[in-house]
Amino acid sequence: MERRTVSASIEFDDTSTSLSGTLRQLIDGIKGQSVTLRQLMDAVGEQGLLLICAIASLPFLLPVSIPGVSTVFGAAIILISLAITANRLPWLPKKILDRELDTKKLLPALEKGVSIVSRLDRFLKPRISALTTGRLVSRINGLAIAAGGVLLMFPLGLVPFSNTLPGIAILLLSTGMIQRDGLIVLGGYLFNVVTVIYFGVLAYVAFSAGQGIASMFA
């Protein structure tokens, strides 16, 4: 994949193009030992910012951690979703755009993501338009994607499903908005809530364990 400058013509329009087909074209274009977020954004820029968020969520659909990816993609998702909320093109730091990611680790996750999205394609259709249309709704949904990005960046990569749950939320919110599917968007909100509850349980367990250890030395 050749390195090119990200175009300022990234659009906010929805697309009816098959997500799995677009992702397949993206994967087939990745060459070499590493790839940057700048290159990925340039490859799908014309498809819109929401698609970029969906692609950035794919590596986290597996219950394993890929070093460095959650930081780069999580930060990108937050900044892009805030741009969606503000209805303007995003600004991303050069450090995030040009950080090289190992294709040997990234490609298998993207491949798995394509297989998941191809199954999701069959269920995507316009419905519950109140959750996908209107400037206010788009801004609220953009903030929900940003919240998923924040949850994704929590330093819990070694904890099972700590990246998977917010990754699913981001994927559902993004694809639901692209395809005007309010039911899928609602599912994204649900996974954000489940993630918060899951992290809360982890925090409670860690706190209880710490209290137990402290009592042993009291």
CSV table of C-alpha atoms in Angstrom, one decimal:
chain,number,residue,atom,x,y,z
A,1,MET,CA,0.0,0.0,0.0
A,2,GLU,CA,1.6,3.3,-1.1
A,3,ARG,CA,1.8,6.1,1.4
A,4,ARG,CA,-0.3,9.1,0.4
A,5,THR,CA,-1.5,12.2,2.1
A,6,VAL,CA,-5.0,12.0,3.7
A,7,SER,CA,-7.3,14.0,1.5
A,8,ALA,CA,-9.4,16.8,3.0
A,9,SER,CA,-12.3,15.6,0.9
A,10,ILE,CA,-13.4,12.9,3.5
A,11,GLU,CA,-17.2,13.0,3.4
A,12,PHE,CA,-19.8,12.5,6.0
A,13,ASP,CA,-22.3,10.9,3.7
A,14,ASP,CA,-23.8,7.5,4.3
A,15,THR,CA,-23.1,4.7,1.9
A,16,SER,CA,-25.1,1.6,0.8
A,17,THR,CA,-21.9,-0.1,-0.4
A,18,SER,CA,-21.3,-3.5,1.2
A,19,LEU,CA,-19.1,-3.1,4.2
A,20,SER,CA,-17.5,-6.5,3.8
A,21,GLY,CA,-16.7,-5.8,0.2
A,22,THR,CA,-15.1,-2.5,1.0
A,23,LEU,CA,-13.0,-4.1,3.8
A,24,ARG,CA,-11.9,-6.8,1.5
A,25,GLN,CA,-10.6,-4.3,-1.0
A,26,LEU,CA,-8.8,-2.5,1.9
A,27,ILE,CA,-7.1,-5.7,3.1
A,28,ASP,CA,-6.1,-6.7,-0.4
A,29,GLY,CA,-4.3,-3.4,-0.8
A,30,ILE,CA,-2.2,-3.7,2.4
A,31,LYS,CA,1.3,-4.6,1.4
A,32,GLY,CA,4.7,-4.8,3.2
A,33,GLN,CA,5.6,-5.5,6.8
A,34,SER,CA,3.8,-2.5,8.3
A,35,VAL,CA,1.0,-0.1,7.6
A,36,THR,CA,0.0,3.2,9.2
A,37,LEU,CA,-3.4,4.7,10.1
A,38,ARG,CA,-2.7,7.4,7.5
A,39,GLN,CA,-2.6,4.8,4.8
A,40,LEU,CA,-5.7,3.1,6.0
A,41,MET,CA,-7.6,6.4,6.1
A,42,ASP,CA,-6.4,7.4,2.7
A,43,ALA,CA,-7.6,4.0,1.3
A,44,VAL,CA,-11.2,4.4,2.5
A,45,GLY,CA,-11.5,8.2,2.8
A,46,GLU,CA,-14.1,8.6,0.2
A,47,GLN,CA,-16.3,6.1,2.1
A,48,GLY,CA,-16.6,8.5,5.1
A,49,LEU,CA,-15.5,8.8,8.7
A,50,LEU,CA,-17.9,6.3,10.0
A,51,LEU,CA,-16.4,3.6,8.0
A,52,ILE,CA,-13.0,4.5,9.3
A,53,CYS,CA,-14.3,4.0,12.9
A,54,ALA,CA,-15.8,0.7,11.9
A,55,ILE,CA,-12.5,-0.5,10.4
A,56,ALA,CA,-10.6,0.7,13.5
A,57,SER,CA,-12.9,-1.4,15.7
A,58,LEU,CA,-12.2,-4.7,13.8
A,59,PRO,CA,-8.9,-5.7,15.5
A,60,PHE,CA,-10.7,-5.7,18.8
A,61,LEU,CA,-13.4,-8.2,17.9
A,62,LEU,CA,-11.1,-11.0,19.0
A,63,PRO,CA,-10.6,-11.6,22.7
A,64,VAL,CA,-6.8,-11.0,22.4
A,65,SER,CA,-4.7,-7.9,22.6
A,66,ILE,CA,-2.5,-6.5,19.8
A,67,PRO,CA,0.2,-4.3,21.3
A,68,GLY,CA,0.0,-0.7,20.4
A,69,VAL,CA,-3.2,-1.0,18.3
A,70,SER,CA,-5.7,0.0,21.1
A,71,THR,CA,-3.8,3.2,21.7
A,72,VAL,CA,-3.5,4.3,18.1
A,73,PHE,CA,-7.0,3.2,17.0
A,74,GLY,CA,-8.7,4.2,20.2
A,75,ALA,CA,-7.3,7.7,20.0
A,76,ALA,CA,-8.2,7.9,16.3
A,77,ILE,CA,-11.8,6.7,17.0
A,78,ILE,CA,-12.2,9.4,19.7
A,79,LEU,CA,-10.9,12.2,17.5
A,80,ILE,CA,-12.8,11.1,14.4
A,81,SER,CA,-16.1,10.6,16.3
A,82,LEU,CA,-15.7,14.1,17.9
A,83,ALA,CA,-15.3,15.4,14.4
A,84,ILE,CA,-18.5,13.6,13.4
A,85,THR,CA,-20.2,15.2,16.4
A,86,ALA,CA,-19.0,18.7,15.3
A,87,ASN,CA,-19.8,17.9,11.7
A,88,ARG,CA,-16.3,18.8,10.5
A,89,LEU,CA,-13.2,17.0,9.2
A,90,PRO,CA,-10.9,15.6,11.9
A,91,TRP,CA,-7.5,16.6,12.9
A,92,LEU,CA,-5.2,13.8,14.0
A,93,PRO,CA,-1.7,14.0,15.4
A,94,LYS,CA,1.1,12.9,13.1
A,95,LYS,CA,2.3,10.5,15.9
A,96,ILE,CA,-1.0,8.6,15.6
A,97,LEU,CA,-1.3,8.9,11.8
A,98,ASP,CA,2.2,7.6,11.0
A,99,ARG,CA,2.8,5.0,13.7
A,100,GLU,CA,3.7,1.8,12.0
A,101,LEU,CA,1.6,-1.3,12.8
A,102,ASP,CA,2.8,-4.8,12.2
A,103,THR,CA,0.8,-6.2,9.3
A,104,LYS,CA,1.4,-9.8,10.4
A,105,LYS,CA,-0.5,-9.1,13.6
A,106,LEU,CA,-3.0,-6.7,12.1
A,107,LEU,CA,-4.1,-8.6,9.0
A,108,PRO,CA,-5.5,-11.7,10.8
A,109,ALA,CA,-7.6,-9.5,13.0
A,110,LEU,CA,-8.9,-7.6,10.0
A,111,GLU,CA,-9.6,-10.9,8.2
A,112,LYS,CA,-11.6,-12.1,11.1
A,113,GLY,CA,-13.4,-8.7,11.2
A,114,VAL,CA,-14.4,-9.2,7.5
A,115,SER,CA,-16.0,-12.5,8.3
A,116,ILE,CA,-18.0,-11.0,11.1
A,117,VAL,CA,-19.0,-7.9,9.1
A,118,SER,CA,-20.1,-10.2,6.2
A,119,ARG,CA,-22.6,-11.9,8.5
A,120,LEU,CA,-23.7,-8.5,9.9
A,121,ASP,CA,-24.3,-7.3,6.3
A,122,ARG,CA,-27.3,-9.6,6.0
A,123,PHE,CA,-29.0,-7.9,8.9
A,124,LEU,CA,-28.3,-4.3,8.0
A,125,LYS,CA,-31.3,-2.4,6.6
A,126,PRO,CA,-32.9,1.0,7.1
A,127,ARG,CA,-35.2,1.0,10.2
A,128,ILE,CA,-36.0,3.0,13.3
A,129,SER,CA,-34.9,6.1,11.5
A,130,ALA,CA,-35.3,8.3,14.6
A,131,LEU,CA,-32.0,6.8,15.9
A,132,THR,CA,-30.0,7.6,12.7
A,133,THR,CA,-31.3,10.8,11.1
A,134,GLY,CA,-31.0,14.4,12.1
A,135,ARG,CA,-28.1,16.6,13.2
A,136,LEU,CA,-28.8,16.2,16.9
A,137,VAL,CA,-29.1,12.4,16.7
A,138,SER,CA,-25.8,12.3,14.7
A,139,ARG,CA,-24.0,14.3,17.3
A,140,ILE,CA,-25.3,12.1,20.1
A,141,ASN,CA,-24.3,9.0,18.2
A,142,GLY,CA,-20.9,10.5,17.6
A,143,LEU,CA,-20.5,11.1,21.3
A,144,ALA,CA,-21.5,7.4,21.9
A,145,ILE,CA,-18.7,6.3,19.5
A,146,ALA,CA,-16.2,8.6,21.3
A,147,ALA,CA,-17.3,7.0,24.6
A,148,GLY,CA,-16.5,3.6,23.1
A,149,GLY,CA,-13.1,4.8,22.1
A,150,VAL,CA,-12.4,6.0,25.6
A,151,LEU,CA,-13.4,2.6,27.0
A,152,LEU,CA,-11.2,0.9,24.4
A,153,MET,CA,-8.2,2.8,25.6
A,154,PHE,CA,-8.5,1.7,29.2
A,155,PRO,CA,-5.2,-0.1,30.2
A,156,LEU,CA,-6.9,-3.5,30.5
A,157,GLY,CA,-5.6,-5.2,27.4
A,158,LEU,CA,-4.7,-8.4,29.2
A,159,VAL,CA,-8.2,-8.7,30.7
A,160,PRO,CA,-10.5,-10.9,28.5
A,161,PHE,CA,-13.1,-8.9,26.5
A,162,SER,CA,-11.9,-5.5,27.9
A,163,ASN,CA,-11.2,-4.5,24.3
A,164,THR,CA,-13.8,-6.7,22.6
A,165,LEU,CA,-16.9,-5.2,24.2
A,166,PRO,CA,-16.2,-1.6,23.3
A,167,GLY,CA,-15.0,-2.7,19.9
A,168,ILE,CA,-18.4,-4.3,19.2
A,169,ALA,CA,-20.1,-1.1,20.5
A,170,ILE,CA,-18.1,1.0,18.1
A,171,LEU,CA,-18.7,-1.3,15.1
A,172,LEU,CA,-22.4,-1.5,15.7
A,173,LEU,CA,-22.8,2.3,16.2
A,174,SER,CA,-20.7,3.1,13.1
A,175,THR,CA,-22.3,0.5,10.7
A,176,GLY,CA,-25.8,1.3,12.0
A,177,MET,CA,-25.3,5.0,11.2
A,178,ILE,CA,-23.8,4.2,7.8
A,179,GLN,CA,-26.7,2.0,6.8
A,180,ARG,CA,-29.4,4.0,8.7
A,181,ASP,CA,-30.2,1.0,10.9
A,182,GLY,CA,-31.5,2.3,14.2
A,183,LEU,CA,-31.7,-1.2,15.7
A,184,ILE,CA,-28.0,-1.8,15.2
A,185,VAL,CA,-27.3,1.6,16.6
A,186,LEU,CA,-29.3,0.7,19.7
A,187,GLY,CA,-27.2,-2.5,20.0
A,188,GLY,CA,-24.1,-0.3,20.0
A,189,TYR,CA,-25.5,1.7,23.0
A,190,LEU,CA,-26.3,-1.6,24.8
A,191,PHE,CA,-22.7,-2.8,24.4
A,192,ASN,CA,-21.4,0.5,25.7
A,193,VAL,CA,-23.5,0.0,28.8
A,194,VAL,CA,-22.4,-3.6,29.2
A,195,THR,CA,-18.8,-2.5,28.9
A,196,VAL,CA,-19.2,0.1,31.7
A,197,ILE,CA,-20.9,-2.5,33.9
A,198,TYR,CA,-18.1,-5.0,33.1
A,199,PHE,CA,-15.4,-2.5,34.0
A,200,GLY,CA,-17.3,-1.6,37.2
A,201,VAL,CA,-17.4,-5.3,38.3
A,202,LEU,CA,-13.6,-5.5,37.5
A,203,ALA,CA,-12.9,-2.4,39.6
A,204,TYR,CA,-15.1,-3.8,42.5
A,205,VAL,CA,-13.3,-7.2,42.4
A,206,ALA,CA,-9.9,-5.5,42.4
A,207,PHE,CA,-10.9,-3.2,45.3
A,208,SER,CA,-12.2,-6.1,47.3
A,209,ALA,CA,-9.1,-8.1,46.7
A,210,GLY,CA,-6.9,-5.1,47.7
A,211,GLN,CA,-8.9,-4.7,50.9
A,212,GLY,CA,-8.5,-8.4,51.7
A,213,ILE,CA,-4.8,-8.3,51.2
A,214,ALA,CA,-4.5,-5.1,53.4
A,215,SER,CA,-6.5,-6.8,56.2
A,216,MET,CA,-4.0,-9.6,56.2
A,217,PHE,CA,-1.2,-7.2,57.2
A,218,ALA,CA,-3.3,-5.1,59.5
